[in-house]
mmCIF file of the C-alpha atoms, coordinates in Angstrom:
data_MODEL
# 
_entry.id   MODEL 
# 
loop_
_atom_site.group_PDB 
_atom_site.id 
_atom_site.type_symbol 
_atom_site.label_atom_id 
_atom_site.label_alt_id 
_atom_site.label_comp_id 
_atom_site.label_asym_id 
_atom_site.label_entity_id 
_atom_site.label_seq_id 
_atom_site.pdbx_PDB_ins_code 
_atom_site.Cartn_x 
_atom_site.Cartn_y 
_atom_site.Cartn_z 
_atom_site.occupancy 
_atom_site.B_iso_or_equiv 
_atom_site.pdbx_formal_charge 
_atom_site.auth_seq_id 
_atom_site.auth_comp_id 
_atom_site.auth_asym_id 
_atom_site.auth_atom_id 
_atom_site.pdbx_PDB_model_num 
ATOM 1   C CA . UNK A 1 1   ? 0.000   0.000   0.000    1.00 0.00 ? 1   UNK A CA 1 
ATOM 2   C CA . UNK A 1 2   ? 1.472   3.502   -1.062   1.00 0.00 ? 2   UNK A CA 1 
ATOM 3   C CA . UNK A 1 3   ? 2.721   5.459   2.094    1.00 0.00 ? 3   UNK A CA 1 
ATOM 4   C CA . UNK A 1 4   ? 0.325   8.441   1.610    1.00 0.00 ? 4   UNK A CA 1 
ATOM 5   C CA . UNK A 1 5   ? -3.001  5.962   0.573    1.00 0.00 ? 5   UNK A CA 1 
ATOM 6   C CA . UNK A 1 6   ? -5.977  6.803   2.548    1.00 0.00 ? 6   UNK A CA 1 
ATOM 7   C CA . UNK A 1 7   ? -6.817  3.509   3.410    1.00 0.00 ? 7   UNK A CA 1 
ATOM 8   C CA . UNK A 1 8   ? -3.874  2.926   5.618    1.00 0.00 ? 8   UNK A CA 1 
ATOM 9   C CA . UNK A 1 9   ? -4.931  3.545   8.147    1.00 0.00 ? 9   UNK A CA 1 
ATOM 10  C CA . UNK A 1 10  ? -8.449  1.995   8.362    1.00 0.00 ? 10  UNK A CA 1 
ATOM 11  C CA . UNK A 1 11  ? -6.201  -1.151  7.081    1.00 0.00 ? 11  UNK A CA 1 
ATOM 12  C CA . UNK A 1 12  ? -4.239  -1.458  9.639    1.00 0.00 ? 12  UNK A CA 1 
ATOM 13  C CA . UNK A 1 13  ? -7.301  -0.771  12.262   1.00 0.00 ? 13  UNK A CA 1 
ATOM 14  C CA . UNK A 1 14  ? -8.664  -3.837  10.847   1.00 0.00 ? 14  UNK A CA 1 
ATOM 15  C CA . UNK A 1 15  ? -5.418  -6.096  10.679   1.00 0.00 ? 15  UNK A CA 1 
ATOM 16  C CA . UNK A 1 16  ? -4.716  -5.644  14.488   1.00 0.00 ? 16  UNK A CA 1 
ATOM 17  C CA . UNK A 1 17  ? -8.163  -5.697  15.530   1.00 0.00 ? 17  UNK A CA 1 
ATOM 18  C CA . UNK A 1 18  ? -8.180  -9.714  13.819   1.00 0.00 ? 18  UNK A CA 1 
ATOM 19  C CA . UNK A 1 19  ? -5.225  -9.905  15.881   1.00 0.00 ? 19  UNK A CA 1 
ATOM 20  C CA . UNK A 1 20  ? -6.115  -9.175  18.799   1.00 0.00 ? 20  UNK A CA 1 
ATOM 21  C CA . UNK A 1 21  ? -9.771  -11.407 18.473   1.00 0.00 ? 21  UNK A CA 1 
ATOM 22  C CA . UNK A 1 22  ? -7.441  -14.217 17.437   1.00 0.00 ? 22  UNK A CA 1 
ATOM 23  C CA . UNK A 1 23  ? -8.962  -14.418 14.127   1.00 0.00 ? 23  UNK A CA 1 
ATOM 24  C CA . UNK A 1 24  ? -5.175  -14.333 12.477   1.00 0.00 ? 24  UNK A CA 1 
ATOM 25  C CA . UNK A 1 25  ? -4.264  -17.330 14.737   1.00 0.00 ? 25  UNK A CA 1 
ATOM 26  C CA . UNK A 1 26  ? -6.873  -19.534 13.647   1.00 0.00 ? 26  UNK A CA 1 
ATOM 27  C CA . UNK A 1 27  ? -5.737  -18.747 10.352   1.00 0.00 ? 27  UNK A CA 1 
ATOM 28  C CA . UNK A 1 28  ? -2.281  -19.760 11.423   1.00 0.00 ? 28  UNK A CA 1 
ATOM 29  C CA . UNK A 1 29  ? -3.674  -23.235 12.376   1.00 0.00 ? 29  UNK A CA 1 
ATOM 30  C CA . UNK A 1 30  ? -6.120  -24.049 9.600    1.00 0.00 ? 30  UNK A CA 1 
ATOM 31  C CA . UNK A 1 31  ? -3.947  -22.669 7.050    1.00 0.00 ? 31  UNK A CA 1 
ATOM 32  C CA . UNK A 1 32  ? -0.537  -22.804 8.123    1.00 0.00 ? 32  UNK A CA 1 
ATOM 33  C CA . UNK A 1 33  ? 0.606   -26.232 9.172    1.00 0.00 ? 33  UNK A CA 1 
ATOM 34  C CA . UNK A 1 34  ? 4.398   -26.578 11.248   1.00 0.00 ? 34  UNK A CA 1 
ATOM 35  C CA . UNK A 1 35  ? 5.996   -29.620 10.697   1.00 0.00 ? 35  UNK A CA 1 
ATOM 36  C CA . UNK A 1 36  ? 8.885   -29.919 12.795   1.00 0.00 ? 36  UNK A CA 1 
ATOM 37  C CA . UNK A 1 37  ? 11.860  -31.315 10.291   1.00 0.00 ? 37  UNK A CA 1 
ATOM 38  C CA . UNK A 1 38  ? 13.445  -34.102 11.267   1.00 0.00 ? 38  UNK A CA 1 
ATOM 39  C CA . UNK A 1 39  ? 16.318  -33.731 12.649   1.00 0.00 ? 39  UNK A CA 1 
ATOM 40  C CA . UNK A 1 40  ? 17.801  -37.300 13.176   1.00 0.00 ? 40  UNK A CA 1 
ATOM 41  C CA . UNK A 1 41  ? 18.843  -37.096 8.888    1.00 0.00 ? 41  UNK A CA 1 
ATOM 42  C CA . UNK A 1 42  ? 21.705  -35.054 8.319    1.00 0.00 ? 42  UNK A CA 1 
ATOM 43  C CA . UNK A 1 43  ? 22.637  -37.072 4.889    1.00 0.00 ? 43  UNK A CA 1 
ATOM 44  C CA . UNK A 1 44  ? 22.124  -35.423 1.742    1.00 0.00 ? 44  UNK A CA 1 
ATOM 45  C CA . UNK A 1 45  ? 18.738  -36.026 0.154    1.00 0.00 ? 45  UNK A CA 1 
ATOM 46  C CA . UNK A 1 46  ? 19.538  -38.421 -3.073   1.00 0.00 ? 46  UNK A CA 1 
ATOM 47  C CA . UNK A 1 47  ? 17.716  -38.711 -6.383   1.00 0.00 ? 47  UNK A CA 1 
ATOM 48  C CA . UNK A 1 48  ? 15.737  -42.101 -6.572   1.00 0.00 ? 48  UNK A CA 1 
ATOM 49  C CA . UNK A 1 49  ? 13.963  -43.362 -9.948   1.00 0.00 ? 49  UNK A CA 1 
ATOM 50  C CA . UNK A 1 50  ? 10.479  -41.963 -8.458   1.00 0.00 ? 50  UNK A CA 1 
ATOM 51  C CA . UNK A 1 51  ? 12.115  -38.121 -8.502   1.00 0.00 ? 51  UNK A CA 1 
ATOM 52  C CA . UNK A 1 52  ? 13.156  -38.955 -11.760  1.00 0.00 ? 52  UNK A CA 1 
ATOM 53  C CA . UNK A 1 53  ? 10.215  -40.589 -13.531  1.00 0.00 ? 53  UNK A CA 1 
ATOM 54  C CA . UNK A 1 54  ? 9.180   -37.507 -15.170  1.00 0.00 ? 54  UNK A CA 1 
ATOM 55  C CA . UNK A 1 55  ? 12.774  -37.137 -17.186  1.00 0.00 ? 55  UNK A CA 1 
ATOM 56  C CA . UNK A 1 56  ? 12.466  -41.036 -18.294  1.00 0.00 ? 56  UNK A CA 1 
ATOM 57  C CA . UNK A 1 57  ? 8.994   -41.146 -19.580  1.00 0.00 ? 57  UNK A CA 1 
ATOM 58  C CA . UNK A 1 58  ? 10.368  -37.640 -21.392  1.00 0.00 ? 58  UNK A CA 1 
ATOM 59  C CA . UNK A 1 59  ? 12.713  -39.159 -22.911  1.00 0.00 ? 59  UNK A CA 1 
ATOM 60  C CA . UNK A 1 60  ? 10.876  -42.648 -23.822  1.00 0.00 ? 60  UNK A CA 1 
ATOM 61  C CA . UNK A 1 61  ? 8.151   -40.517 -24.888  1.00 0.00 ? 61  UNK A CA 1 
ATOM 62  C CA . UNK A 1 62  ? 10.460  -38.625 -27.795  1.00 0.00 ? 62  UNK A CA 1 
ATOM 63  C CA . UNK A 1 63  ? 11.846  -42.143 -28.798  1.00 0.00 ? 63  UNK A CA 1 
ATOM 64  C CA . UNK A 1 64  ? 8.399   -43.526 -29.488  1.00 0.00 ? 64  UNK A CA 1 
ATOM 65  C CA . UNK A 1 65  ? 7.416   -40.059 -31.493  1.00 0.00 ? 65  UNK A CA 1 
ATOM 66  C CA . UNK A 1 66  ? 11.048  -40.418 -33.609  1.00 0.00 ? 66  UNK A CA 1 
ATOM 67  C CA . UNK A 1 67  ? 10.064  -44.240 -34.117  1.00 0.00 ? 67  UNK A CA 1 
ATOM 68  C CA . UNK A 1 68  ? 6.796   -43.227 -35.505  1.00 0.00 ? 68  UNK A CA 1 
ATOM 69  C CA . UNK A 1 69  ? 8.205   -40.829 -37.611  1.00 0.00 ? 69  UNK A CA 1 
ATOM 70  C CA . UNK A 1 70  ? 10.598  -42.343 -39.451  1.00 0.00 ? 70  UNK A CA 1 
ATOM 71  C CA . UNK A 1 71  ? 7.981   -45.499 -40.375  1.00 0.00 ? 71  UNK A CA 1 
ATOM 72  C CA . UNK A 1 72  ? 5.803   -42.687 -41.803  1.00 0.00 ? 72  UNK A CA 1 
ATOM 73  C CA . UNK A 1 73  ? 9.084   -41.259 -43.751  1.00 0.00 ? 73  UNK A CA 1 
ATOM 74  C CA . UNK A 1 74  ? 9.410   -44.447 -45.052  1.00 0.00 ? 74  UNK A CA 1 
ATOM 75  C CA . UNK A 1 75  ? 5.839   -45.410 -46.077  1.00 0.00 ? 75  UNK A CA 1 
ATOM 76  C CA . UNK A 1 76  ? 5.655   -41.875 -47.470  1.00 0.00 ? 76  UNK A CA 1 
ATOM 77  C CA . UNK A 1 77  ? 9.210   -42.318 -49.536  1.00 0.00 ? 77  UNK A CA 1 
ATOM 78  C CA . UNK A 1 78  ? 7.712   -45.861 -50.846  1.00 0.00 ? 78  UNK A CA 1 
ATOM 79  C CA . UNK A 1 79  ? 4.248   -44.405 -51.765  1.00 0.00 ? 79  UNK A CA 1 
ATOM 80  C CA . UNK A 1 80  ? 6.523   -41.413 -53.799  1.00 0.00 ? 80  UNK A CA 1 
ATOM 81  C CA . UNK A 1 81  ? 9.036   -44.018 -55.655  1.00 0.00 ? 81  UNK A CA 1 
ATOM 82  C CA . UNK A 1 82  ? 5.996   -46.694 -56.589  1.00 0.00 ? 82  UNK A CA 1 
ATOM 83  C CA . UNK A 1 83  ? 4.713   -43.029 -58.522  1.00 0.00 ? 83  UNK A CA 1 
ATOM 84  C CA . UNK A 1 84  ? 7.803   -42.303 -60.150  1.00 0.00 ? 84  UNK A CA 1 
ATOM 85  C CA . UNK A 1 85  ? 8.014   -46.002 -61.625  1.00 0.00 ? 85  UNK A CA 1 
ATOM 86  C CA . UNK A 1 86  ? 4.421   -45.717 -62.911  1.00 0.00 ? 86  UNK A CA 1 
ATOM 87  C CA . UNK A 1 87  ? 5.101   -42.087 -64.545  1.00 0.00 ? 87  UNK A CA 1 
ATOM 88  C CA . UNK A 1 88  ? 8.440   -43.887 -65.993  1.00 0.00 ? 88  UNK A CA 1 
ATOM 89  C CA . UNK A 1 89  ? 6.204   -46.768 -67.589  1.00 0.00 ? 89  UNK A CA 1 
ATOM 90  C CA . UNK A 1 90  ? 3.850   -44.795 -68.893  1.00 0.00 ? 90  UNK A CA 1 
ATOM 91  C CA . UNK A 1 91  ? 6.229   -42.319 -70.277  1.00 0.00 ? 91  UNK A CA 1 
ATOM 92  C CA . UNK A 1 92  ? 8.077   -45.902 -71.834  1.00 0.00 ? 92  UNK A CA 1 
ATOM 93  C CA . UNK A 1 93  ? 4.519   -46.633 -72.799  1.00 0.00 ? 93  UNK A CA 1 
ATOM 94  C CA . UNK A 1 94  ? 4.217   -43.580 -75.027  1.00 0.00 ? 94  UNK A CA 1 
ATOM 95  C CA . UNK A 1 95  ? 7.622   -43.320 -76.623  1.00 0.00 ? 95  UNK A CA 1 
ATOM 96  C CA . UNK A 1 96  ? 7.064   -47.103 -77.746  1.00 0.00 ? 96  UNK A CA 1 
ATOM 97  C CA . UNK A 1 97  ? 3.663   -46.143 -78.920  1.00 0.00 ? 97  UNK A CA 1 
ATOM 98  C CA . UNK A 1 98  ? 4.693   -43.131 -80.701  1.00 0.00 ? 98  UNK A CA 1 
ATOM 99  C CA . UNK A 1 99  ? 7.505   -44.870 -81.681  1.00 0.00 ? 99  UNK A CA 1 
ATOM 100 C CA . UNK A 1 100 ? 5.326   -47.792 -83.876  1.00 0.00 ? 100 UNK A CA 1 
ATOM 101 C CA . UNK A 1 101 ? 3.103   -45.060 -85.092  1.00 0.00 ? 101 UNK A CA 1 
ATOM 102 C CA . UNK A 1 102 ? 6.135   -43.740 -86.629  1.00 0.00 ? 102 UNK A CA 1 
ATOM 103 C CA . UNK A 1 103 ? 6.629   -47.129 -88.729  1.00 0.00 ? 103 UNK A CA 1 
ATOM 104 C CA . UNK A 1 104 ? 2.970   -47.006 -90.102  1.00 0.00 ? 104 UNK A CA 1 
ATOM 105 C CA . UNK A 1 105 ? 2.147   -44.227 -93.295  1.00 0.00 ? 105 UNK A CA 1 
ATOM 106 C CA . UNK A 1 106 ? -0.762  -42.037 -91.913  1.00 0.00 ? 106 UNK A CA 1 
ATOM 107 C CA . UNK A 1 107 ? -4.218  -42.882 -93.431  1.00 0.00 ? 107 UNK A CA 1 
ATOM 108 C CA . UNK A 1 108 ? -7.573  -40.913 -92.905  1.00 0.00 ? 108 UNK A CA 1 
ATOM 109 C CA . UNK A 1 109 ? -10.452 -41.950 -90.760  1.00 0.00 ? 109 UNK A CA 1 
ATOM 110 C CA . UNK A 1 110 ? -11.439 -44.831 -93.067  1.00 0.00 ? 110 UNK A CA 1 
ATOM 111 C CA . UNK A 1 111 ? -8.259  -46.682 -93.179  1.00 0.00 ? 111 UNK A CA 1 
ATOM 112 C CA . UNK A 1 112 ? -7.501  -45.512 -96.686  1.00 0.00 ? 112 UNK A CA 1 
ATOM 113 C CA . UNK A 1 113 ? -3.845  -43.875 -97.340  1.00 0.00 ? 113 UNK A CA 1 
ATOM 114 C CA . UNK A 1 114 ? -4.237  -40.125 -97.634  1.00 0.00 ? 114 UNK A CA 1 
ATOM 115 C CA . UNK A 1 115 ? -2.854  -39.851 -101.275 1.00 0.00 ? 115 UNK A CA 1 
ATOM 116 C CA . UNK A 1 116 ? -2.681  -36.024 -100.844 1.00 0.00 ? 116 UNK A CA 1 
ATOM 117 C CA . UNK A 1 117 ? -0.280  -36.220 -98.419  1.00 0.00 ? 117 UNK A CA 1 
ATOM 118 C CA . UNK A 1 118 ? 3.433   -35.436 -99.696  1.00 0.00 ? 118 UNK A CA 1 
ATOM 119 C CA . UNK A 1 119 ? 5.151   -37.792 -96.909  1.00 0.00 ? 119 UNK A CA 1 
ATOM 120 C CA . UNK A 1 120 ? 3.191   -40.928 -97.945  1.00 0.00 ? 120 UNK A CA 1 
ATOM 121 C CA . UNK A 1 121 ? 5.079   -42.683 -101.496 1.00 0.00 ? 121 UNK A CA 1 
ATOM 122 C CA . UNK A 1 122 ? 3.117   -45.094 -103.017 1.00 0.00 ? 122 UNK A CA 1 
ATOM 123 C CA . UNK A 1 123 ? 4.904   -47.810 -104.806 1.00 0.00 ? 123 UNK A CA 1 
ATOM 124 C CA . UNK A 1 124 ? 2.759   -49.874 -107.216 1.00 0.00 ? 124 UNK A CA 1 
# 
């Protein structure tokens, strides 16, 4: 509270007044309990595998989520390279295709050679 603050004063009216009633004492006791330490154990306190649970189950927890990971790397890296090899067989696919149409002398719709064509020779 600032030093000048009008309530000071009724503030501190009221804080001795629970004092003196014994109001702050019972507060003491239901709120504040004393435990007297124990004197007899003067060694240092030691870490046991309950204090450090937490750190272990961390640390198991992160290898589990890198495990995971990686499996999904390597579905996802199969799924990409089974994609590739189709696009590579299709692309084969064509370039054989385009490669026997190449062989053949274009003809219209009906089968017939397209005699106006200057590429086509026709040797009777």
């Amino acid at each position: 509270m600032r030093k000048d603050s009008p309530w000071k004063q009724n503030v501190s009216l009221a804080i001795l007044s629970s004092h003196e009633n014994g109001f702050m004492e019972d507060l003491d006791k239901t709120w504040v309990r004393y435990q007297e330490c124990d004197s007899r154990s003067n060694a240092p306190a030691t870490l046991t595998f309950e204090n450090m649970a937490g750190v272990f189950m961390l640390v198991a927890g992160g290898i589990a989520a890198g495990i995971f990971l990686i499996f999904i790397e390597i579905a996802y890296k199969r799924h990409k390279d089974a994609r590739r090899k189709q696009m590579q067989l299709a692309f084969a696919a064509v370039n054989v295709w385009r490669k026997n149409l190449q062989q053949f002398p274009p003809t219209d719709i009906t089968g017939q050679l397209n005699l106006s064509d200057p590429s086509v020779s026709t040797v009777v």
